[in-house]
Amino acid sequence: MSLTPMPTPILFIPGFMQPASAWSPVADRLDEPTALLEHGQHWFEGRLAEIADAGEGAILAGYSLGGRLALRAALREPERYAGLVTVGATAGIEDPQARTARAEADERLASWVEAAPIEDVVAIWERQPLFADQSEQLIEDQRPGRLAQDPVELARLLRSAGQGVLEPVWPELLTFELPWLAIAGARDEGYSSAARKIAATAPNAIARVVADAGHAAHLQQPEEVASLIADFR
């Protein structure tokens, strides 16, 4: 008698200023067992510990900041996880000057965020150029989750897990053997290039670019992203 293998679970990790439910449009379309990680910690090591606790044996799926965290969790303990999916994420800023400039910009933003009302923080955040291609309805749909955030915790997260703070890990990808699906929206040119570079660097990584999507491909084209994840598994 042959035994049917158990399906591999997927742990979904949200981006900056997002609740776990931001991944629901994708998770709800999958037949596999899924879990949405609602973070209680708001600093780099705290979030990596939460991923380790919730994600053992699972495929880690992270968006933007969540993708950066998922990658570093998987690099730290590759034997703990079954695979990796990233949406709109990269392995870090390689140029030292650009990384320093980003770190300084993130520190200025963190200093403002921790002293500002959350309504002001959200109003500025949702109008940044990275999200310019998102519909007004999509922006409105995300607003309640963003307004539920604590500005002090957001500032702490920026200071410990911002793109300028984290060292790039591109060299480590050369020996990173977990299966990896790197997704990016076609209109998100920087992250589309990063996804292709990931696929060219990590031995078992593939890149998929989603048409008619920008940085938040999982929200703009959830059916396509769910299909890509289902096929990847």
Coordinates of C-alpha atoms in Angstrom, one line a residue:
M1 CA 0.0 0.0 0.0
S2 CA 1.4 3.4 -1.0
L3 CA 1.0 6.4 1.3
T4 CA 0.0 9.7 -0.1
P5 CA 2.6 12.3 0.9
M6 CA 1.3 15.1 3.1
P7 CA 1.1 18.5 1.4
T8 CA 3.8 21.0 2.3
P9 CA 2.3 23.9 4.3
I10 CA 3.0 27.5 3.3
L11 CA 3.6 30.3 5.9
F12 CA 2.8 33.7 4.5
I13 CA 4.7 36.7 5.9
P14 CA 3.4 40.2 5.4
G15 CA 5.2 43.3 4.3
F16 CA 5.9 46.5 6.2
M17 CA 2.8 48.1 7.7
Q18 CA 0.7 45.1 6.6
P19 CA -1.4 42.7 8.7
A20 CA -1.2 39.0 8.0
S21 CA -4.5 39.1 6.3
A22 CA -2.9 41.0 3.4
W23 CA -1.9 37.6 2.0
S24 CA -5.5 36.3 2.2
P25 CA -6.3 36.9 -1.5
V26 CA -3.6 34.5 -2.4
A27 CA -3.9 32.0 0.5
D28 CA -7.6 31.6 0.0
R29 CA -7.0 30.5 -3.6
L30 CA -4.7 27.6 -2.6
D31 CA -5.7 24.1 -1.8
E32 CA -2.6 23.5 0.3
P33 CA -2.5 24.1 4.1
T34 CA -1.6 27.7 4.8
A35 CA -0.9 30.0 7.7
L36 CA -0.8 33.8 7.9
L37 CA 1.9 35.1 10.3
E38 CA 0.7 37.9 12.4
H39 CA 3.8 39.5 13.9
G40 CA 3.9 40.4 17.6
Q41 CA 7.6 41.4 17.4
H42 CA 8.7 44.6 15.6
W43 CA 12.5 44.2 15.2
F44 CA 14.7 42.0 13.0
E45 CA 15.7 39.2 15.4
G46 CA 12.2 39.1 17.0
R47 CA 10.6 38.6 13.6
L48 CA 13.1 35.9 12.6
A49 CA 12.3 34.1 15.8
E50 CA 8.6 34.2 15.0
I51 CA 9.2 32.9 11.5
A52 CA 11.3 30.0 12.9
D53 CA 8.6 29.1 15.5
A54 CA 5.8 29.2 13.0
G55 CA 7.5 28.0 9.8
E56 CA 9.3 24.8 10.5
G57 CA 8.8 22.4 7.6
A58 CA 6.9 25.0 5.6
I59 CA 7.5 27.0 2.5
L60 CA 8.1 30.6 3.5
A61 CA 6.3 33.1 1.4
G62 CA 7.1 36.8 2.1
Y63 CA 6.3 40.1 0.4
S64 CA 8.7 43.0 0.4
L65 CA 10.0 43.4 3.9
G66 CA 8.5 39.9 4.6
G67 CA 10.5 38.6 1.7
R68 CA 13.7 40.0 3.1
L69 CA 13.0 38.4 6.4
A70 CA 12.0 35.1 4.9
L71 CA 15.2 35.0 2.9
R72 CA 17.4 35.6 5.9
A73 CA 15.5 33.1 8.0
A74 CA 16.1 30.5 5.3
L75 CA 19.7 31.4 4.9
R76 CA 20.2 31.1 8.6
E77 CA 18.5 27.7 8.9
P78 CA 17.9 26.2 5.5
E79 CA 17.2 22.7 6.9
R80 CA 14.3 24.1 8.8
Y81 CA 12.2 25.1 5.8
A82 CA 10.9 23.4 2.6
G83 CA 11.3 26.3 0.2
L84 CA 11.0 30.0 -0.3
V85 CA 8.7 32.3 -2.2
T86 CA 9.4 36.1 -2.4
V87 CA 7.3 38.8 -4.0
G88 CA 8.9 42.2 -4.6
A89 CA 12.0 41.4 -2.6
T90 CA 15.8 41.4 -3.2
A91 CA 18.9 40.1 -1.5
G92 CA 20.1 43.6 -0.5
I93 CA 21.6 46.8 -1.8
E94 CA 25.1 45.9 -3.0
D95 CA 26.6 49.4 -3.5
P96 CA 27.9 50.7 -0.2
Q97 CA 27.2 54.3 -0.9
A98 CA 23.6 53.5 -2.0
R99 CA 23.1 51.4 1.1
T100 CA 24.4 54.2 3.4
A101 CA 22.1 56.7 1.7
R102 CA 19.1 54.4 2.1
A103 CA 20.0 53.8 5.8
E104 CA 20.2 57.6 6.4
A105 CA 16.8 58.0 4.6
D106 CA 15.2 55.3 6.7
E107 CA 16.5 56.8 9.9
R108 CA 15.0 60.2 9.0
L109 CA 11.8 58.4 8.2
A110 CA 11.9 56.4 11.4
S111 CA 12.5 59.6 13.5
W112 CA 9.4 61.2 11.9
V113 CA 7.2 58.1 12.0
E114 CA 7.7 57.5 15.8
A115 CA 6.5 61.1 16.6
A116 CA 3.7 61.4 14.0
P117 CA 0.0 60.3 14.2
I118 CA -0.6 57.0 12.4
E119 CA -3.0 58.8 10.1
D120 CA -0.2 61.1 8.8
V121 CA 2.1 58.1 8.5
V122 CA -0.3 56.2 6.4
A123 CA -1.2 59.2 4.2
I124 CA 2.4 59.7 3.3
W125 CA 3.2 55.9 3.0
E126 CA 0.4 55.1 0.6
R127 CA 1.3 57.9 -1.8
Q128 CA 4.9 57.0 -2.4
P129 CA 5.9 56.3 -6.0
L130 CA 6.4 52.6 -5.4
F131 CA 2.6 52.3 -5.1
A132 CA 1.6 54.8 -7.8
D133 CA 0.2 52.1 -10.1
Q134 CA -2.2 50.8 -7.5
S135 CA -5.9 51.6 -7.9
E136 CA -7.6 53.9 -5.4
Q137 CA -9.8 50.9 -4.3
L138 CA -6.7 48.8 -3.5
I139 CA -5.2 51.6 -1.5
E140 CA -8.4 52.0 0.4
D141 CA -8.6 48.3 1.0
Q142 CA -5.2 48.3 2.6
R143 CA -5.8 51.4 4.8
P144 CA -7.4 49.8 7.8
G145 CA -4.5 47.4 8.3
R146 CA -2.0 50.2 8.0
L147 CA -4.0 52.4 10.4
A148 CA -3.9 49.6 13.0
Q149 CA -0.1 49.8 13.2
D150 CA 1.9 51.5 16.1
P151 CA 4.2 54.3 14.8
V152 CA 6.8 53.5 17.5
E153 CA 6.9 49.9 16.5
L154 CA 7.1 50.8 12.8
A155 CA 10.1 53.0 13.5
R156 CA 11.8 50.2 15.4
L157 CA 11.3 47.9 12.5
L158 CA 12.7 50.4 10.0
R159 CA 15.8 50.8 12.2
S160 CA 16.5 47.1 12.5
A161 CA 15.2 45.6 9.2
G162 CA 15.3 48.4 6.7
Q163 CA 17.0 47.9 3.3
G164 CA 19.9 50.2 4.3
V165 CA 20.5 48.5 7.6
L166 CA 20.6 44.9 6.4
E167 CA 23.8 43.7 4.8
P168 CA 23.4 42.3 1.3
V169 CA 23.4 38.5 1.0
W170 CA 24.0 38.0 -2.7
P171 CA 27.2 36.0 -2.2
E172 CA 25.4 33.6 0.1
L173 CA 22.9 32.8 -2.7
L174 CA 25.6 30.9 -4.6
T175 CA 25.3 28.0 -2.2
F176 CA 21.7 28.4 -1.2
E177 CA 20.0 25.2 -2.4
L178 CA 16.4 25.6 -1.2
P179 CA 13.8 25.8 -4.0
W180 CA 13.0 29.4 -4.5
L181 CA 10.3 31.2 -6.5
A182 CA 11.1 34.9 -6.9
I183 CA 8.1 36.8 -8.1
A184 CA 7.9 40.5 -9.2
G185 CA 5.4 42.6 -11.0
A186 CA 6.2 43.6 -14.5
R187 CA 5.8 47.3 -13.7
D188 CA 8.1 47.0 -10.8
E189 CA 11.3 47.2 -12.9
G190 CA 13.9 47.2 -10.1
Y191 CA 12.4 44.2 -8.4
S192 CA 11.8 42.4 -11.7
S193 CA 15.6 42.8 -12.3
A194 CA 16.3 41.5 -8.8
A195 CA 14.1 38.5 -9.3
R196 CA 16.0 37.6 -12.5
K197 CA 19.3 38.1 -10.8
I198 CA 18.2 35.8 -8.0
A199 CA 17.3 33.1 -10.5
A200 CA 20.7 33.5 -12.1
T201 CA 22.5 33.3 -8.8
A202 CA 20.8 30.8 -6.5
P203 CA 21.1 27.1 -7.8
N204 CA 17.4 26.2 -7.4
A205 CA 15.7 29.6 -7.9
I206 CA 13.3 30.6 -10.6
A207 CA 12.0 34.0 -11.5
R208 CA 8.4 34.8 -12.6
V209 CA 7.3 38.3 -13.7
V210 CA 3.6 39.0 -13.3
A211 CA 1.9 41.1 -16.0
D212 CA -0.3 44.1 -15.1
A213 CA 1.2 44.3 -11.6
G214 CA 3.6 46.6 -9.8
H215 CA 5.3 46.1 -6.4
A216 CA 2.3 44.4 -4.7
A217 CA 1.7 41.6 -7.3
H218 CA 0.0 39.4 -4.7
L219 CA -2.6 42.1 -4.2
Q220 CA -2.9 43.3 -7.8
Q221 CA -3.0 39.8 -9.4
P222 CA -3.7 37.4 -6.6
E223 CA -5.0 34.6 -8.9
E224 CA -1.8 34.6 -11.0
V225 CA 0.4 34.7 -7.9
A226 CA -1.6 31.8 -6.3
S227 CA -1.2 29.8 -9.6
L228 CA 2.5 30.4 -9.6
I229 CA 2.9 29.2 -6.0
A230 CA 0.7 26.2 -6.7
D231 CA 2.8 25.2 -9.7
F232 CA 6.0 25.8 -7.7
R233 CA 5.0 23.4 -5.0

